[in-house]
Coordinates of C-alpha atoms in Angstrom, one line a residue:
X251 CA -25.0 -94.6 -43.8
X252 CA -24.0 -94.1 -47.8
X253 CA -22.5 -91.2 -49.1
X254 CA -25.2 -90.2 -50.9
X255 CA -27.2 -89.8 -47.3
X256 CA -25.2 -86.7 -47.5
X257 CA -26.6 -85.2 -50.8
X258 CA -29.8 -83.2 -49.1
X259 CA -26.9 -81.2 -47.4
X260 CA -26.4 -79.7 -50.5
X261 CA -30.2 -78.4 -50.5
X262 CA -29.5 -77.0 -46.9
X263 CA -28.1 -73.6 -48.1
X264 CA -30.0 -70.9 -50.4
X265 CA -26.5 -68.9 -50.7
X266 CA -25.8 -66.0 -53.5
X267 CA -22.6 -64.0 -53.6
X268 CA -22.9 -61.9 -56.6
X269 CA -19.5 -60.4 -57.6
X270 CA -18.7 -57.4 -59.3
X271 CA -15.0 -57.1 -58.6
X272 CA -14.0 -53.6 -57.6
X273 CA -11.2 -53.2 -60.6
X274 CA -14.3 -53.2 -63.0
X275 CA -15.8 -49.8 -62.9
X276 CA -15.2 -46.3 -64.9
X277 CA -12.7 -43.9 -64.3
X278 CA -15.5 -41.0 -64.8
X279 CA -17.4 -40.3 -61.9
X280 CA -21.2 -42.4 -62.3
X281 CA -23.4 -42.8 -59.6
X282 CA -23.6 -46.6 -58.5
X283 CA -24.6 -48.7 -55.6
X284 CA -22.7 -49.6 -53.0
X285 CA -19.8 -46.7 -53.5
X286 CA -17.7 -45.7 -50.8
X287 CA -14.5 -45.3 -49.3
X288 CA -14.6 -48.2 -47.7
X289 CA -16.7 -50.2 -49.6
X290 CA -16.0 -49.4 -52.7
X291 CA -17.4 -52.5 -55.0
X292 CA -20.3 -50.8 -57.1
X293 CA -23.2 -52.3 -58.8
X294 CA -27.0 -51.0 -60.2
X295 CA -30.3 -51.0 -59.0
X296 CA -31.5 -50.9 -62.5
X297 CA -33.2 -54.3 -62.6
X298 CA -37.2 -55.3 -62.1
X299 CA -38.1 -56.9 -59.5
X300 CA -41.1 -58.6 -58.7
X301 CA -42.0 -58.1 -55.0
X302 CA -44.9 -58.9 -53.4
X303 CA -44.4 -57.6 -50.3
X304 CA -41.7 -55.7 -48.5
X305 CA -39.4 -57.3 -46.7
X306 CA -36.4 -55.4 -44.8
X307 CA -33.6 -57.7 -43.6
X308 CA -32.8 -57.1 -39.5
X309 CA -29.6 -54.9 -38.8
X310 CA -27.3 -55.8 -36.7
X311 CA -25.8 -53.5 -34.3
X312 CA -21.9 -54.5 -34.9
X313 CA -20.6 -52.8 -32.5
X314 CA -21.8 -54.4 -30.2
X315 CA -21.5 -58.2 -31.4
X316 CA -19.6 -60.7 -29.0
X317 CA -18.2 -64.0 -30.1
X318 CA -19.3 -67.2 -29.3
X319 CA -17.5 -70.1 -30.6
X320 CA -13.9 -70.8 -31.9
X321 CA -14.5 -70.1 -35.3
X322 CA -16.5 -66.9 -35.1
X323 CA -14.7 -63.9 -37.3
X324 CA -13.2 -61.7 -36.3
X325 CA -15.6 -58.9 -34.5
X326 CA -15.1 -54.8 -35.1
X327 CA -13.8 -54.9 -31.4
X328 CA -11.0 -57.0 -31.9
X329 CA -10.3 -55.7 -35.7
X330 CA -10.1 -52.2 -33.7
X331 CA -7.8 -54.2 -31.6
X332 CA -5.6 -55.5 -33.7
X333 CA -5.4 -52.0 -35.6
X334 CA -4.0 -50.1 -32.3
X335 CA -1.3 -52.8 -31.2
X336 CA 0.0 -52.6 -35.0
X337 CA -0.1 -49.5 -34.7
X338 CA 2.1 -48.9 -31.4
X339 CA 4.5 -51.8 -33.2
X340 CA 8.3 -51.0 -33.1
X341 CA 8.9 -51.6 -37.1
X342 CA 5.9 -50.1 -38.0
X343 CA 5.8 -47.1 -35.4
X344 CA 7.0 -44.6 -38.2
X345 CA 4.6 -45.4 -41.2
X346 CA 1.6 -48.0 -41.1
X347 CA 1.4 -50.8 -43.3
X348 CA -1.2 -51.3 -46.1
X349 CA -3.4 -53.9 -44.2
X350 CA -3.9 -56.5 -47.5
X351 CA -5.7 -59.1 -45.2
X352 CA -7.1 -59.8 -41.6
X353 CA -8.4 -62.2 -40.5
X354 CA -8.7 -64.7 -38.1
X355 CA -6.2 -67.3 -36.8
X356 CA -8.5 -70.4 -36.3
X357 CA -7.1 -72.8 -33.7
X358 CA -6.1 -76.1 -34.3
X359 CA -8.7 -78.6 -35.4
X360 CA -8.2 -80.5 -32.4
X361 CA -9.0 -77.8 -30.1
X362 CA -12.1 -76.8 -31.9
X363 CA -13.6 -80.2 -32.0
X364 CA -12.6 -80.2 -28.7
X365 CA -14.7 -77.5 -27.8
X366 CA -18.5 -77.3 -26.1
X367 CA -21.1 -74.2 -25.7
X368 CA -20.1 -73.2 -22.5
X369 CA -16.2 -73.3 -22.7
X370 CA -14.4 -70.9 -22.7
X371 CA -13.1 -69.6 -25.8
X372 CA -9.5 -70.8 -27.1
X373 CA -7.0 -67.9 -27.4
X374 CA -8.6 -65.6 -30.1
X375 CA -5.4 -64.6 -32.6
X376 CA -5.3 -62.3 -35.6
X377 CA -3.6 -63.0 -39.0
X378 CA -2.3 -60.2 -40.6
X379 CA -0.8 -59.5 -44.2
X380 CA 0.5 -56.5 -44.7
X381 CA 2.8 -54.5 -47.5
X382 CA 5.6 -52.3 -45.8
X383 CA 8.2 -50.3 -48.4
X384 CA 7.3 -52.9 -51.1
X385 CA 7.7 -55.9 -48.8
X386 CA 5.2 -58.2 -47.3
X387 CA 5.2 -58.9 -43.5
X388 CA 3.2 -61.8 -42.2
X389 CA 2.2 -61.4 -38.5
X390 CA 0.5 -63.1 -36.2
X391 CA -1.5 -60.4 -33.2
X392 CA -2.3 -62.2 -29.7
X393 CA -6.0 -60.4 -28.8
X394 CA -5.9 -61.2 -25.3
X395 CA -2.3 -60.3 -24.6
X396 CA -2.4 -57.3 -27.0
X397 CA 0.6 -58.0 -28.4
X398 CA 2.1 -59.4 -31.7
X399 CA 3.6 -62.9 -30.9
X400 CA 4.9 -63.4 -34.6
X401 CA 6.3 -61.6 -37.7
X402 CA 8.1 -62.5 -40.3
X403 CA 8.8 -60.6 -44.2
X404 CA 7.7 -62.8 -47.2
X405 CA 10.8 -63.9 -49.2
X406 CA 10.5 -65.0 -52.9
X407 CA 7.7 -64.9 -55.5
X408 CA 4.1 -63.7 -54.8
X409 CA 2.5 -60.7 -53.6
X410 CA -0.9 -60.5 -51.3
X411 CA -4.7 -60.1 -52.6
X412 CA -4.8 -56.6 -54.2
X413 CA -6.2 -54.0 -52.0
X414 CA -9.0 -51.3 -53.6
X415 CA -6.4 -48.4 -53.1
X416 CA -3.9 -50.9 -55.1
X417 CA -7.0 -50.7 -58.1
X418 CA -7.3 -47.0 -57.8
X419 CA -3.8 -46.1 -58.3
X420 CA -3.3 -48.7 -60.6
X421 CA -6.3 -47.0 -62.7
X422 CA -4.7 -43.3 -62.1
X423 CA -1.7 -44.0 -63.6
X424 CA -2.1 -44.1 -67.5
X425 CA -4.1 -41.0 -67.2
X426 CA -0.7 -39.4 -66.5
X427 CA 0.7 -40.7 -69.4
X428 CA 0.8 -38.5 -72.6
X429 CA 1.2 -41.5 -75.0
X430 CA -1.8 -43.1 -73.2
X431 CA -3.5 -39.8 -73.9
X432 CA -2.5 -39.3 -77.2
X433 CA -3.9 -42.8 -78.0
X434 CA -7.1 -42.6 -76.3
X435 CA -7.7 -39.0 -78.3
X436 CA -6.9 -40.7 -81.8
X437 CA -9.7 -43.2 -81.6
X438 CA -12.1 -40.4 -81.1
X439 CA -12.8 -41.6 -77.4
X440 CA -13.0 -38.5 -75.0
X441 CA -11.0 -39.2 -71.6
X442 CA -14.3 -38.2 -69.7
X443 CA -15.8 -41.1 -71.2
X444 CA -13.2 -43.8 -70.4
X445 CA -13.9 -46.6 -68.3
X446 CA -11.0 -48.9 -67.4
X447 CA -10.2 -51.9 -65.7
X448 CA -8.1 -54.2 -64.3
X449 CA -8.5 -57.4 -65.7
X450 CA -5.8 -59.6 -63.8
X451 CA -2.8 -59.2 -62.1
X452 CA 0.4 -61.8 -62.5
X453 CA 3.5 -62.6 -63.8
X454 CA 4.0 -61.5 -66.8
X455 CA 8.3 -62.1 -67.7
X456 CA 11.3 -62.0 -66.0
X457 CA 12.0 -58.2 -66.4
X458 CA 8.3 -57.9 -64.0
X459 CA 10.2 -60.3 -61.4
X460 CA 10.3 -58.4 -57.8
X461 CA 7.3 -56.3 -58.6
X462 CA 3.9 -55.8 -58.4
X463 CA 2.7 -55.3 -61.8
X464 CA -0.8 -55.2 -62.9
X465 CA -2.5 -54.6 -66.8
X466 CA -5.0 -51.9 -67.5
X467 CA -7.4 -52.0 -70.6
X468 CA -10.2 -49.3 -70.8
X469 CA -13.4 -49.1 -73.1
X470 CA -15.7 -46.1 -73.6
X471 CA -18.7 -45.4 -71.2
X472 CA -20.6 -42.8 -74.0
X473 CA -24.4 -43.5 -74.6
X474 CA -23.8 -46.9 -72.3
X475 CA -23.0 -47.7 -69.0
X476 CA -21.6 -51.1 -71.2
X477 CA -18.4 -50.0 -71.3
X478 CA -17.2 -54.2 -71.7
X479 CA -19.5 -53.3 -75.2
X480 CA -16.9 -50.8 -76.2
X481 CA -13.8 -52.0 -75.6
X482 CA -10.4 -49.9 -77.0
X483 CA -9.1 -53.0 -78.6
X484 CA -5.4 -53.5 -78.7
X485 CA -4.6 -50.8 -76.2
X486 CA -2.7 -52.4 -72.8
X487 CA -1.3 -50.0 -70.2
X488 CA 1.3 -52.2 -67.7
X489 CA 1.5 -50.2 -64.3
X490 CA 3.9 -51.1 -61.5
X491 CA 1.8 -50.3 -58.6
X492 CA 4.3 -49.8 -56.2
X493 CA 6.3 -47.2 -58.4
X494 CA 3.1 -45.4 -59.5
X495 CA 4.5 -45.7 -63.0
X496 CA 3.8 -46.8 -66.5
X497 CA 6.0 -49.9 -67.4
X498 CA 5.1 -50.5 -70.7
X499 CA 2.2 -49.6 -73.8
X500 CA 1.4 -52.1 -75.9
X501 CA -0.8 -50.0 -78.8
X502 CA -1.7 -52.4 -81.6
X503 CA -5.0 -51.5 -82.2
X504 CA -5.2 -48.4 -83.8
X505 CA -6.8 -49.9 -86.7
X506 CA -9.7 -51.1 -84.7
X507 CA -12.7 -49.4 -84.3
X508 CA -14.7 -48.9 -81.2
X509 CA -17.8 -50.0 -81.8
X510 CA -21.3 -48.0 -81.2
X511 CA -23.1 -47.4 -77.7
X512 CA -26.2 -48.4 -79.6
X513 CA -28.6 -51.3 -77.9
X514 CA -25.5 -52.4 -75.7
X515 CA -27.3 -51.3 -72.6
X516 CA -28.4 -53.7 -70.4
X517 CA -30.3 -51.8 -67.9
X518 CA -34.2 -52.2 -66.9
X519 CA -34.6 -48.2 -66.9
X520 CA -32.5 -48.1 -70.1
X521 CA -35.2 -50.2 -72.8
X522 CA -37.3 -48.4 -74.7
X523 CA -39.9 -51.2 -75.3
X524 CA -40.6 -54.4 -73.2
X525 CA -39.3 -57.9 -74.5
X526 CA -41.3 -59.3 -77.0
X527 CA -42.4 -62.4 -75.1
X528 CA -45.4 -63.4 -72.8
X529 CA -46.3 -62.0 -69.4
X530 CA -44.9 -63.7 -66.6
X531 CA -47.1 -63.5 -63.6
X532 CA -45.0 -63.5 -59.4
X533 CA -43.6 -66.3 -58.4
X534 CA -44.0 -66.7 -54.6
X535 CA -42.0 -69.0 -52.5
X536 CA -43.9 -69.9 -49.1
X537 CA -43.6 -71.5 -45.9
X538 CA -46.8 -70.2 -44.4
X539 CA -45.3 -70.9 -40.7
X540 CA -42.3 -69.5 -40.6
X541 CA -38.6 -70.9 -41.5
X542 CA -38.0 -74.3 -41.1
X543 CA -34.4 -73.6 -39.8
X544 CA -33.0 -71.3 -37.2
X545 CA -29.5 -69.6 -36.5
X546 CA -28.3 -69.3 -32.9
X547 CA -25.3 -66.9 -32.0
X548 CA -25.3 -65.5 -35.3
X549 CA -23.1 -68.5 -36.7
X550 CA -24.7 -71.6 -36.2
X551 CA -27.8 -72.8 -38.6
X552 CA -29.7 -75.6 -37.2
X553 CA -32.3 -77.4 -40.1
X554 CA -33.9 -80.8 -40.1
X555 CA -31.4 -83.1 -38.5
X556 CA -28.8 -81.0 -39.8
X557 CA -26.0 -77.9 -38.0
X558 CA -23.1 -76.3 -39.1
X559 CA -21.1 -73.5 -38.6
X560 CA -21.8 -70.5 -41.6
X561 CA -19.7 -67.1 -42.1
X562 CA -18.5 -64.7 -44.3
X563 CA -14.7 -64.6 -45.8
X564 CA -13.1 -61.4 -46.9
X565 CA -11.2 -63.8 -49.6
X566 CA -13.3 -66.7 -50.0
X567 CA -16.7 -65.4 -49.6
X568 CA -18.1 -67.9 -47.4
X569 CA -17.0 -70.7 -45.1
X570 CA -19.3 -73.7 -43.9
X571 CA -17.5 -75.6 -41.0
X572 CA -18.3 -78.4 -39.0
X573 CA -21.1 -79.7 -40.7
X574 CA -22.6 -82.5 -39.1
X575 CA -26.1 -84.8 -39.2
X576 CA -27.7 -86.4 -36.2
X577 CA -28.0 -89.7 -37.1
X578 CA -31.8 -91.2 -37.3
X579 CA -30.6 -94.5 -35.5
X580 CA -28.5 -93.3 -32.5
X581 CA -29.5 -90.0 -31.8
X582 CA -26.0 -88.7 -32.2
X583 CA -24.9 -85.8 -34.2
X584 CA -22.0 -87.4 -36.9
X585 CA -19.5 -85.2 -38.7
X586 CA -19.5 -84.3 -42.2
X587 CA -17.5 -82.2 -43.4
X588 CA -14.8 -79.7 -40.8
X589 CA -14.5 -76.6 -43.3
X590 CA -15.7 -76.4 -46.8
X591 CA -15.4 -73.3 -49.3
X592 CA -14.1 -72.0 -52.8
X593 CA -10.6 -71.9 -52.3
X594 CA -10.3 -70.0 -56.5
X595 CA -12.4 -69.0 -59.3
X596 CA -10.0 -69.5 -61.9
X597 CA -11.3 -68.0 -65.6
X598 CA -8.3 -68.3 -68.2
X599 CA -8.9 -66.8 -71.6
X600 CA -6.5 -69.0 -73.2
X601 CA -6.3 -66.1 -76.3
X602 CA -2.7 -66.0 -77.1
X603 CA -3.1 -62.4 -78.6
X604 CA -1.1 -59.9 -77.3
X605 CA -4.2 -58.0 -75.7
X606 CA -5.6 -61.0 -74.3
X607 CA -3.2 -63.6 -73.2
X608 CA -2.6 -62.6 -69.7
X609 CA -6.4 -62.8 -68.7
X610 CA -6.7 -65.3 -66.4
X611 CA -9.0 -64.3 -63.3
X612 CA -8.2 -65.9 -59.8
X613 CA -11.3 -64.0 -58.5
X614 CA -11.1 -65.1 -54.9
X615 CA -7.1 -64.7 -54.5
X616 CA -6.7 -61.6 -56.7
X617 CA -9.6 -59.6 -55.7
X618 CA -11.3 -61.7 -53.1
X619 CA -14.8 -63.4 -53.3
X620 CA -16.4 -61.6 -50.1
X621 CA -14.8 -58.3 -50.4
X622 CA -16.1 -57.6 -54.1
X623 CA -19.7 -59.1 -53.1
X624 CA -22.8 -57.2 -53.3
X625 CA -26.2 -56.8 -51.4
X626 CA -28.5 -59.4 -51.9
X627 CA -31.8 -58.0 -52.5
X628 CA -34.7 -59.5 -50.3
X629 CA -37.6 -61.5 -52.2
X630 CA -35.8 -61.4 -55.2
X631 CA -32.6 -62.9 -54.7
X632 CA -33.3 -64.6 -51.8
X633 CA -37.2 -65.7 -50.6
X634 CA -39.3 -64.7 -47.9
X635 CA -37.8 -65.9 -44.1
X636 CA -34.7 -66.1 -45.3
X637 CA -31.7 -65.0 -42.9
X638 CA -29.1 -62.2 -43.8
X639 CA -25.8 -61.9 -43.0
X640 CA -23.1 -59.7 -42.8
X641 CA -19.2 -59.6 -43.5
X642 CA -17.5 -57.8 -41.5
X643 CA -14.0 -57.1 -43.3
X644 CA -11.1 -55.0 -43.1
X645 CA -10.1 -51.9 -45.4
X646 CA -6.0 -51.5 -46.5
X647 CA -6.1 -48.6 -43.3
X648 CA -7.2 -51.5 -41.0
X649 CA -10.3 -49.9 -40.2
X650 CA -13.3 -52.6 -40.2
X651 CA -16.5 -52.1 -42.3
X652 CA -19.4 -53.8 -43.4
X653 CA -20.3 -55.9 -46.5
X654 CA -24.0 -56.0 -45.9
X655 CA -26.7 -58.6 -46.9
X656 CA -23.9 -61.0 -48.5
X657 CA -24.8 -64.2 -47.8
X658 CA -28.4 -65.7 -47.0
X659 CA -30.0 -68.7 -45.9

């Protein structure tokens, strides 16, 4: 069979992950979607949508899933598993770590393809990164033995995927700062109206070696919820996160002013006349009998002549694995591809100027592809019969919660 046999796999798979990284939001309280605790990546409902009929994804009760095949994440039982033995741990019995990631330990290749509906299930393991007094421990957790069976402390350069509570007290910090404050106040911007982010983290010189330092910019959210449209130019807070403390202020833009609020909101609700173009009537995508594929056990989508396994990554969003077509000739089912995803989303800005140089997102390592996704909204993101699913992911307190609607097929 030729390669290009392979290309309709590519049409297999309506998938959206739209990502609104959590370090992108104001400091001043606003009401967004999706803001919580736990799930604290935000975004608006303010769009138009053209529905013609309602159409409310299943829920899944959770709690109650079960797994079913070798590479099946991690469920809320076993993340609630893997919580209590790290918790009861010798090194980390007097303070808990910040969980950075969990996940789960896939077994060797060999084993899964190995592996038939029916089988038991290969030894289900936890991987666990984790910050401890500035350090990183690196752990492996043994779910049927309830134990850890591996730990070791990171040595050299590199620090884990930033947690939200990293973001949030990497936001608080300059507001702490008189000379932040004494900035913000002479270019006529009111702290109530700042909105800041964090654009990247990184390495930034050798005095920042051996800790985890991060760059704060903010713009102003008055008359806009645009704040990206308002930018205080020249104005670059470096936080060490760990510290809770200002490293450095890099003020060069005094001189520049921040420009108006006016027509620099994109919202539906926010336009005070329609664009000027021609009506454009529904668009309706239909299979009048129902989906033409189906998903069994939650994880594995069967279409055509075609099956693979399909879930969602805290860090890379989603993960297609053992792909496979059943040939038209033989009968039998041939492999494909064993694991395919977006291992980085790298967006450099390549400006050398002091404000902008260190901008270079790594979206799915620095703030993770699946954990700042948001809902996808039926009928208008995704058509009608499509299939919704979840991530279920880890906050820093290793508490599990749910991304919902993230991915759909």
């Amino acid at each position: 069979m030729q390669a290009t046999s392979y290309l309709p796999f590519c049409l297999i798979l309506l998938v959206v992950l739209v990502l609104f990284p959590c370090s992108r939001y104001p400091l001043a309280t606003q009401q967004y979607v999706g803001c919580s605790l736990t799930t604290p990546w935000c975004g608006s409902r303010n769009r138009k949508y053209w529905i013609l009929e309602t159409q409310n994804p299943k829920s899944i009760a959770h709690s109650a899933e079960t797994t079913h095949h070798p590479l099946d994440p991690l469920s809320i039982q076993e993340i609630n598993k893997v919580r209590a033995v790290l918790s009861s741990y010798g090194p980390f019995s007097s303070s808990f770590p910040a969980i950075q990631s969990l996940s789960l330990d896939e077994p060797e290749k060999s084993v899964v393809l190995g592996w038939k509906k029916g089988d038991s299930l290969p030894p289900r393991k936890a991987f666990v990164i984790a910050l401890l007094n500035g350090k990183t421990q690196v752990l492996l957790v043994d779910l049927d033995s309830s134990r850890v069976t591996s730990h070791s402390t990171h040595q050299g350069s590199g620090y884990p995927t930033l947690s939200m509570d990293d973001i949030q007290v990497a936001l608080r910090v300059p507001l702490s700062d008189p000379e932040f404050n004494k900035s913000i106040m002479a270019r006529g911007v009111k702290l109530s109206d700042l909105g800041c982010i964090s654009p990247s983290s990184g390495w930034f010189g050798p005095d920042e070696e051996g800790r985890r330092i991060i760059k704060i910019q903010c713009g102003s959210i008055q008359d806009t919820a645009n704040f990206y449209m308002r930018p205080i130019e020249g104005l670059t807070v470096t936080v060490d996160i760990d510290r809770k403390e200002v490293v450095r202020i890099s003020d060069t833009g005094r001189e520049i002013p921040v420009p108006k609020g006016t027509n620099t909101d994109y919202r539906y609700t926010a336009q005070d006349r329609p664009p000027e173009m021609e009506p454009i009537n529904p668009i309706s995508m239909e299979q009048p009998k129902g989906p033409s594929f189906r998903v069994e056990d939650g994880h594995i989508v069967k279409w055509a002549n075609w099956e693979f396994h399909l879930k969602a990554d805290q860090r890379t969003g989603m993960i297609i694995s053992q792909a496979k077509v059943r040939d038209s000739e033989t009968g039998e089912l041939r492999s494909v591809m064993y694991k395919g995803f977006a291992s980085e989303m790298f967006v450099p800005y390549m400006d050398p100027d002091e404000a902008w140089y260190f901008k270079s997102y790594m979206d799915a390592g620095e703030f993770g592809l699946g954990g700042t996704a948001l809902a996808l909204v039926p009928l208008n993101d995704c058509p009608r019969n499509s299939y919704y699913m979840d991530g279920v992911f880890v906050a820093s307190d290793g508490k599990p919660f749910i991304q919902s609607n993230m991915i759909c097929v």
